[in-house]
C-alpha positions as YAML, in Angstrom:
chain: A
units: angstrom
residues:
- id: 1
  name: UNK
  ca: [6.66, -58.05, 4.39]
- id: 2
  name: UNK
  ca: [8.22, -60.97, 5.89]
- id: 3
  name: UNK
  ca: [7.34, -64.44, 6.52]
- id: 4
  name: UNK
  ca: [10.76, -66.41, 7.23]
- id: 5
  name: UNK
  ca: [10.36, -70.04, 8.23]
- id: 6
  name: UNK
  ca: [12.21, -70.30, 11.67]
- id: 7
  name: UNK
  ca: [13.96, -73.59, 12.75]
- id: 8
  name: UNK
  ca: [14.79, -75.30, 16.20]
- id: 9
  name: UNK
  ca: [18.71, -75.90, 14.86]
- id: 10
  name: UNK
  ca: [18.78, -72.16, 13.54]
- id: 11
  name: UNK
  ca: [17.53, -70.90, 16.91]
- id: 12
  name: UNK
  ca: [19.00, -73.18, 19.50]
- id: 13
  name: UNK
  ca: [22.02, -71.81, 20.28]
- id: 14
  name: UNK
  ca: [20.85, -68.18, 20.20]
- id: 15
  name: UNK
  ca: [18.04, -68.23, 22.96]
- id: 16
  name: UNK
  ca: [17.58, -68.15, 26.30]
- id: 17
  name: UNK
  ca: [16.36, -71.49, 27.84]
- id: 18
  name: UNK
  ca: [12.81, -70.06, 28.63]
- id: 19
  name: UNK
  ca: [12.50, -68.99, 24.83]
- id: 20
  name: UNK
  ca: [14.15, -72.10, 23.20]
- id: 21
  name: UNK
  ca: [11.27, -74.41, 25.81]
- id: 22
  name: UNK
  ca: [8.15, -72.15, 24.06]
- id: 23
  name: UNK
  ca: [10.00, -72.49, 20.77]
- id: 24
  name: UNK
  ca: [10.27, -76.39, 20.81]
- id: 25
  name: UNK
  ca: [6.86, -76.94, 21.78]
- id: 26
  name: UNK
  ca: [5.52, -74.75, 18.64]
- id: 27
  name: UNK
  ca: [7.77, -76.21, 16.53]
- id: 28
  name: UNK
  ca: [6.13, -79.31, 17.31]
- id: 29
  name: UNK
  ca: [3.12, -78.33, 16.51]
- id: 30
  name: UNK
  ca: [4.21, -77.42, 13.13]
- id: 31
  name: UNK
  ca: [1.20, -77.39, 10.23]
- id: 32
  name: UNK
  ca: [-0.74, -80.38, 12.99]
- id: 33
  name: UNK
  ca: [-4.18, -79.11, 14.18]
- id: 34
  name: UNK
  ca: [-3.80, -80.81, 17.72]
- id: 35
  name: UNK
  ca: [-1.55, -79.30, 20.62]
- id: 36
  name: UNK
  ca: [0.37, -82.22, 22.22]
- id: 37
  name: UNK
  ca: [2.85, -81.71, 24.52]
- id: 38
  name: UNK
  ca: [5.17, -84.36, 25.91]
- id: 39
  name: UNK
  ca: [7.47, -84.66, 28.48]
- id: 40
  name: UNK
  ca: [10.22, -87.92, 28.48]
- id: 41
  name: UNK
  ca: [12.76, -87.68, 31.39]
- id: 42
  name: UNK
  ca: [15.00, -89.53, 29.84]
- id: 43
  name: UNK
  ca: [15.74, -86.87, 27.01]
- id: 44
  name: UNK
  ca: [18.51, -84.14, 26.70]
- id: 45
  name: UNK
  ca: [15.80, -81.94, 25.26]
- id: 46
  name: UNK
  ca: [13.27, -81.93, 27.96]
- id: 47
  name: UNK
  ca: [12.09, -79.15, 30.26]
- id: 48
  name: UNK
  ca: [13.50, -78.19, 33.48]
- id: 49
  name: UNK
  ca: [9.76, -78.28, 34.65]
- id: 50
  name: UNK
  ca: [7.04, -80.94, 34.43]
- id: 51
  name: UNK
  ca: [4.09, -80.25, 32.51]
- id: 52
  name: UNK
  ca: [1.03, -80.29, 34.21]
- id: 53
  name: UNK
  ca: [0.73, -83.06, 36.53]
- id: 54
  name: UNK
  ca: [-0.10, -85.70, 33.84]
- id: 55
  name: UNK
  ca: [3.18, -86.56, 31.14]
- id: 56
  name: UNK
  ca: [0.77, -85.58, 28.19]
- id: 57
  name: UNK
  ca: [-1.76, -83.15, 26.91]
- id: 58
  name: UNK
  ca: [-3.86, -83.66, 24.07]
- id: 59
  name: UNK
  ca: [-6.59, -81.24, 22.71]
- id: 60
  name: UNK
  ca: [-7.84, -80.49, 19.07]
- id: 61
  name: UNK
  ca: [-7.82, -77.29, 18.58]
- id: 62
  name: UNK
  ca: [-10.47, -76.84, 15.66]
- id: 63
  name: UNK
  ca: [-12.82, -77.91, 18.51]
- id: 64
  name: UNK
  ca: [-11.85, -75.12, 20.90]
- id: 65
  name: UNK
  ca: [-12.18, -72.13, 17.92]
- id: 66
  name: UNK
  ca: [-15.20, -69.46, 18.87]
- id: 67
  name: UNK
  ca: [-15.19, -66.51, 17.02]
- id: 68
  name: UNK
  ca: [-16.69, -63.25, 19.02]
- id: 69
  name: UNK
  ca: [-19.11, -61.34, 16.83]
- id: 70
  name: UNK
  ca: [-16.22, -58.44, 17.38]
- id: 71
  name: UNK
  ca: [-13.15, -58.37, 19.52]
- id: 72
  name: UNK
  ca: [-11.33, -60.96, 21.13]
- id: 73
  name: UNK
  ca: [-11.61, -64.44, 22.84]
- id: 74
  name: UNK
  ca: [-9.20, -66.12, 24.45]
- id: 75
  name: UNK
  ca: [-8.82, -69.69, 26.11]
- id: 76
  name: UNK
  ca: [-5.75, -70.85, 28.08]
- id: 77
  name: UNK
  ca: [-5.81, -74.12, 26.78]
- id: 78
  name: UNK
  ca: [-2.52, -74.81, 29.64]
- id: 79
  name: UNK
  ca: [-0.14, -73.16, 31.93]
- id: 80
  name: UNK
  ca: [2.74, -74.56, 34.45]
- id: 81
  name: UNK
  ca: [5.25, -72.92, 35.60]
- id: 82
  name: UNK
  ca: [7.83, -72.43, 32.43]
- id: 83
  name: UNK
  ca: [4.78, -71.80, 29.47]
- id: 84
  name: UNK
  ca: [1.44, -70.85, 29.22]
- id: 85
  name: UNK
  ca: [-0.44, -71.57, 25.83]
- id: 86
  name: UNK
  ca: [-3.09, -69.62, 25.06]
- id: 87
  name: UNK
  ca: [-5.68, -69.82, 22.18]
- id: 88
  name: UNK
  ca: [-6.72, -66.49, 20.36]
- id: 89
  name: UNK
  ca: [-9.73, -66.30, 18.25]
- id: 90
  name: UNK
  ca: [-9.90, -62.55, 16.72]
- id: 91
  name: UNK
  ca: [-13.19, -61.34, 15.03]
- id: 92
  name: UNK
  ca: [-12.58, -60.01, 11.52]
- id: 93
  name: UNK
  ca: [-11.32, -55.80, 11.28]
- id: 94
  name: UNK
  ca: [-10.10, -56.58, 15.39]
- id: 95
  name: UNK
  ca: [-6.92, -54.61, 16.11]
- id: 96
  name: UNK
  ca: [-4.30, -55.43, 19.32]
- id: 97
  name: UNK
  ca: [-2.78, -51.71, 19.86]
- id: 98
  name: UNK
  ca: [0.83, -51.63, 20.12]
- id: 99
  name: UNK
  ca: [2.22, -53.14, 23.23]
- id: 100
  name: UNK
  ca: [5.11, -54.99, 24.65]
- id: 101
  name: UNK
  ca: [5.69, -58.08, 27.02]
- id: 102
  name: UNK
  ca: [8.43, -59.13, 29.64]
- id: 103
  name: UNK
  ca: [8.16, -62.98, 28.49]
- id: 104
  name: UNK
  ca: [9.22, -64.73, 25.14]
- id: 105
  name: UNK
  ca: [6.52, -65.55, 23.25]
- id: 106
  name: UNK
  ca: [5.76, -67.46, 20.34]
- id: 107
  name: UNK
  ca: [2.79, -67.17, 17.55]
- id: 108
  name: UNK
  ca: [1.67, -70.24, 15.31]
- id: 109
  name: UNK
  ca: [-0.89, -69.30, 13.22]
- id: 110
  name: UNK
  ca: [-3.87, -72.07, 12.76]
- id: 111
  name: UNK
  ca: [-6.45, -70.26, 10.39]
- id: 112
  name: UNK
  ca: [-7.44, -66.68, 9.08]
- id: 113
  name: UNK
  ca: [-5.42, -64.10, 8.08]
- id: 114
  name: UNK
  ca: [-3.74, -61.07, 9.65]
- id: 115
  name: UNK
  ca: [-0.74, -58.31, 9.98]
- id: 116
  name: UNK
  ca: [1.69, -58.45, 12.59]
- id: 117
  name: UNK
  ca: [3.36, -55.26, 12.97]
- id: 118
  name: UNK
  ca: [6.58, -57.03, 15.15]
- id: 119
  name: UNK
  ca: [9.38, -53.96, 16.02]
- id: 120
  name: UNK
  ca: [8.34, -51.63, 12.87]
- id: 121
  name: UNK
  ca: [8.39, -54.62, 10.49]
- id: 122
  name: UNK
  ca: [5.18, -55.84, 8.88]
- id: 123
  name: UNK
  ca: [4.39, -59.85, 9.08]
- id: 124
  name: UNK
  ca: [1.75, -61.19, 6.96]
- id: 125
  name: UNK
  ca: [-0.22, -64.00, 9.70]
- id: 126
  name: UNK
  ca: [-1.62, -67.04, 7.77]
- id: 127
  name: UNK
  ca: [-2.12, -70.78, 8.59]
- id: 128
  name: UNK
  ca: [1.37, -72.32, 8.84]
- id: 129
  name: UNK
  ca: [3.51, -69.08, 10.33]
- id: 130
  name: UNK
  ca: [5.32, -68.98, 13.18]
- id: 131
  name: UNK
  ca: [6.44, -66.12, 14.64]
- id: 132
  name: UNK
  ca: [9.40, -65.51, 17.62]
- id: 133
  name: UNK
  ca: [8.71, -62.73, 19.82]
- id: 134
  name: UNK
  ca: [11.41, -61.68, 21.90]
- id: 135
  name: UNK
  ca: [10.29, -59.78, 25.78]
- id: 136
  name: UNK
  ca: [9.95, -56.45, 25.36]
- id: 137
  name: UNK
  ca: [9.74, -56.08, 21.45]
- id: 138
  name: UNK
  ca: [6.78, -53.96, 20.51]
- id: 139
  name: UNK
  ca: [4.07, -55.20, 18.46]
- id: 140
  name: UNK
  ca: [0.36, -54.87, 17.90]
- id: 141
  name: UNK
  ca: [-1.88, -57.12, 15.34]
- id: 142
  name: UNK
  ca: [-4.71, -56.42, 13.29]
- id: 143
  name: UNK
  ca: [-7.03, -59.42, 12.07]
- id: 144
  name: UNK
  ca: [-7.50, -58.34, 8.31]
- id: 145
  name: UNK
  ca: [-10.54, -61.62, 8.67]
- id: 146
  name: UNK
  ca: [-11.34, -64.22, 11.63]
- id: 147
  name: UNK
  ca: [-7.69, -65.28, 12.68]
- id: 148
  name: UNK
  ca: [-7.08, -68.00, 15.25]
- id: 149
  name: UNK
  ca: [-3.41, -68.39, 16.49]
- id: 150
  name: UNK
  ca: [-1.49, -70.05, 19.06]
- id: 151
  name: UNK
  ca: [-0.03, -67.70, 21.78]
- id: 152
  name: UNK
  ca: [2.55, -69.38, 23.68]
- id: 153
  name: UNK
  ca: [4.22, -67.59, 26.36]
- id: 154
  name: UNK
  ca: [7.68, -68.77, 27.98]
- id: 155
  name: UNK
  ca: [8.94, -67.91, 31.56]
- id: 156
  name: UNK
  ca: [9.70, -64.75, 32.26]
- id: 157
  name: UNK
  ca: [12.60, -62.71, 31.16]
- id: 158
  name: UNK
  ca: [15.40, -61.50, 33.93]
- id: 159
  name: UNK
  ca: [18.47, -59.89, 33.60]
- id: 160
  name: UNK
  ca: [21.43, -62.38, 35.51]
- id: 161
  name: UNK
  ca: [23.63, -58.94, 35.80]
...
């Protein structure tokens, strides 16, 4: 099992810029229960692309939790055009079959419990991990009870050859 803490200095330099955007914005979400996203023009750091059409975004997420009696919900809590972040709220016993995607993503995990199975290698998902997913690394999930997590998703991944 692994559950290694992953951090913006460790991962900055070895990213794409689509991946390092998704990764800065979990990171600042860190153990906080509230997604808040900002965007200051004046900054090294900042995105290539505005966020929303308003500089901020503020939403607590406890508030926006529904478990299904089985299965899956979902809520797209925001989405411009470098990240979409999406809320998942999995019903206890749910399993996400194996399956791959052609963006970055990142997981923070805000309650329950839950295995990631990430490229043959088991993750244990409970409040406080975060999780890189490169594009195109298989994975599928099982919710071992209710699990909520954060699903950000980065632009998408082309090859400059």
């Amino acid at each position: 099992m692994c559950c290694c803490p992953v951090t913006y200095s460790k991962i900055q330099n070895e990213l794409r810029p689509a991946a390092l955007t998704a990764v800065k914005h979990a990171l600042y979400l860190g153990n906080k229960l509230s997604l808040c996203l900002l965007y200051d023009s004046s900054s090294q750091n900042t995105m290539t692309n505005s966020i929303a059409t308003t500089p901020s975004f503020i939403i607590q997420l406890r508030e926006q939790i529904e478990y299904p009696s089985a299965g899956v919900f979902s809520k797209v809590l925001l989405k411009d055009s470098a990240c979409q972040y999406t809320l998942f709220c999995l019903a206890a016993n749910t399993d996400i079959s194996e399956h791959t995607s052609i963006r970055n993503a990142t997981i923070n995990v805000i309650e329950g419990r839950g295995l990631l199975t990430l490229s043959g290698e088991d993750i244990v998902l409970e409040p406080g991990v975060f999780v890189l997913l490169l594009a195109n690394a298989l994975h599928a999930l099982k919710a071992e009870e209710n699990l909520t997590f954060m699903l950000t998703l980065s632009e998408k991944v082309t090859d400059k050859n």
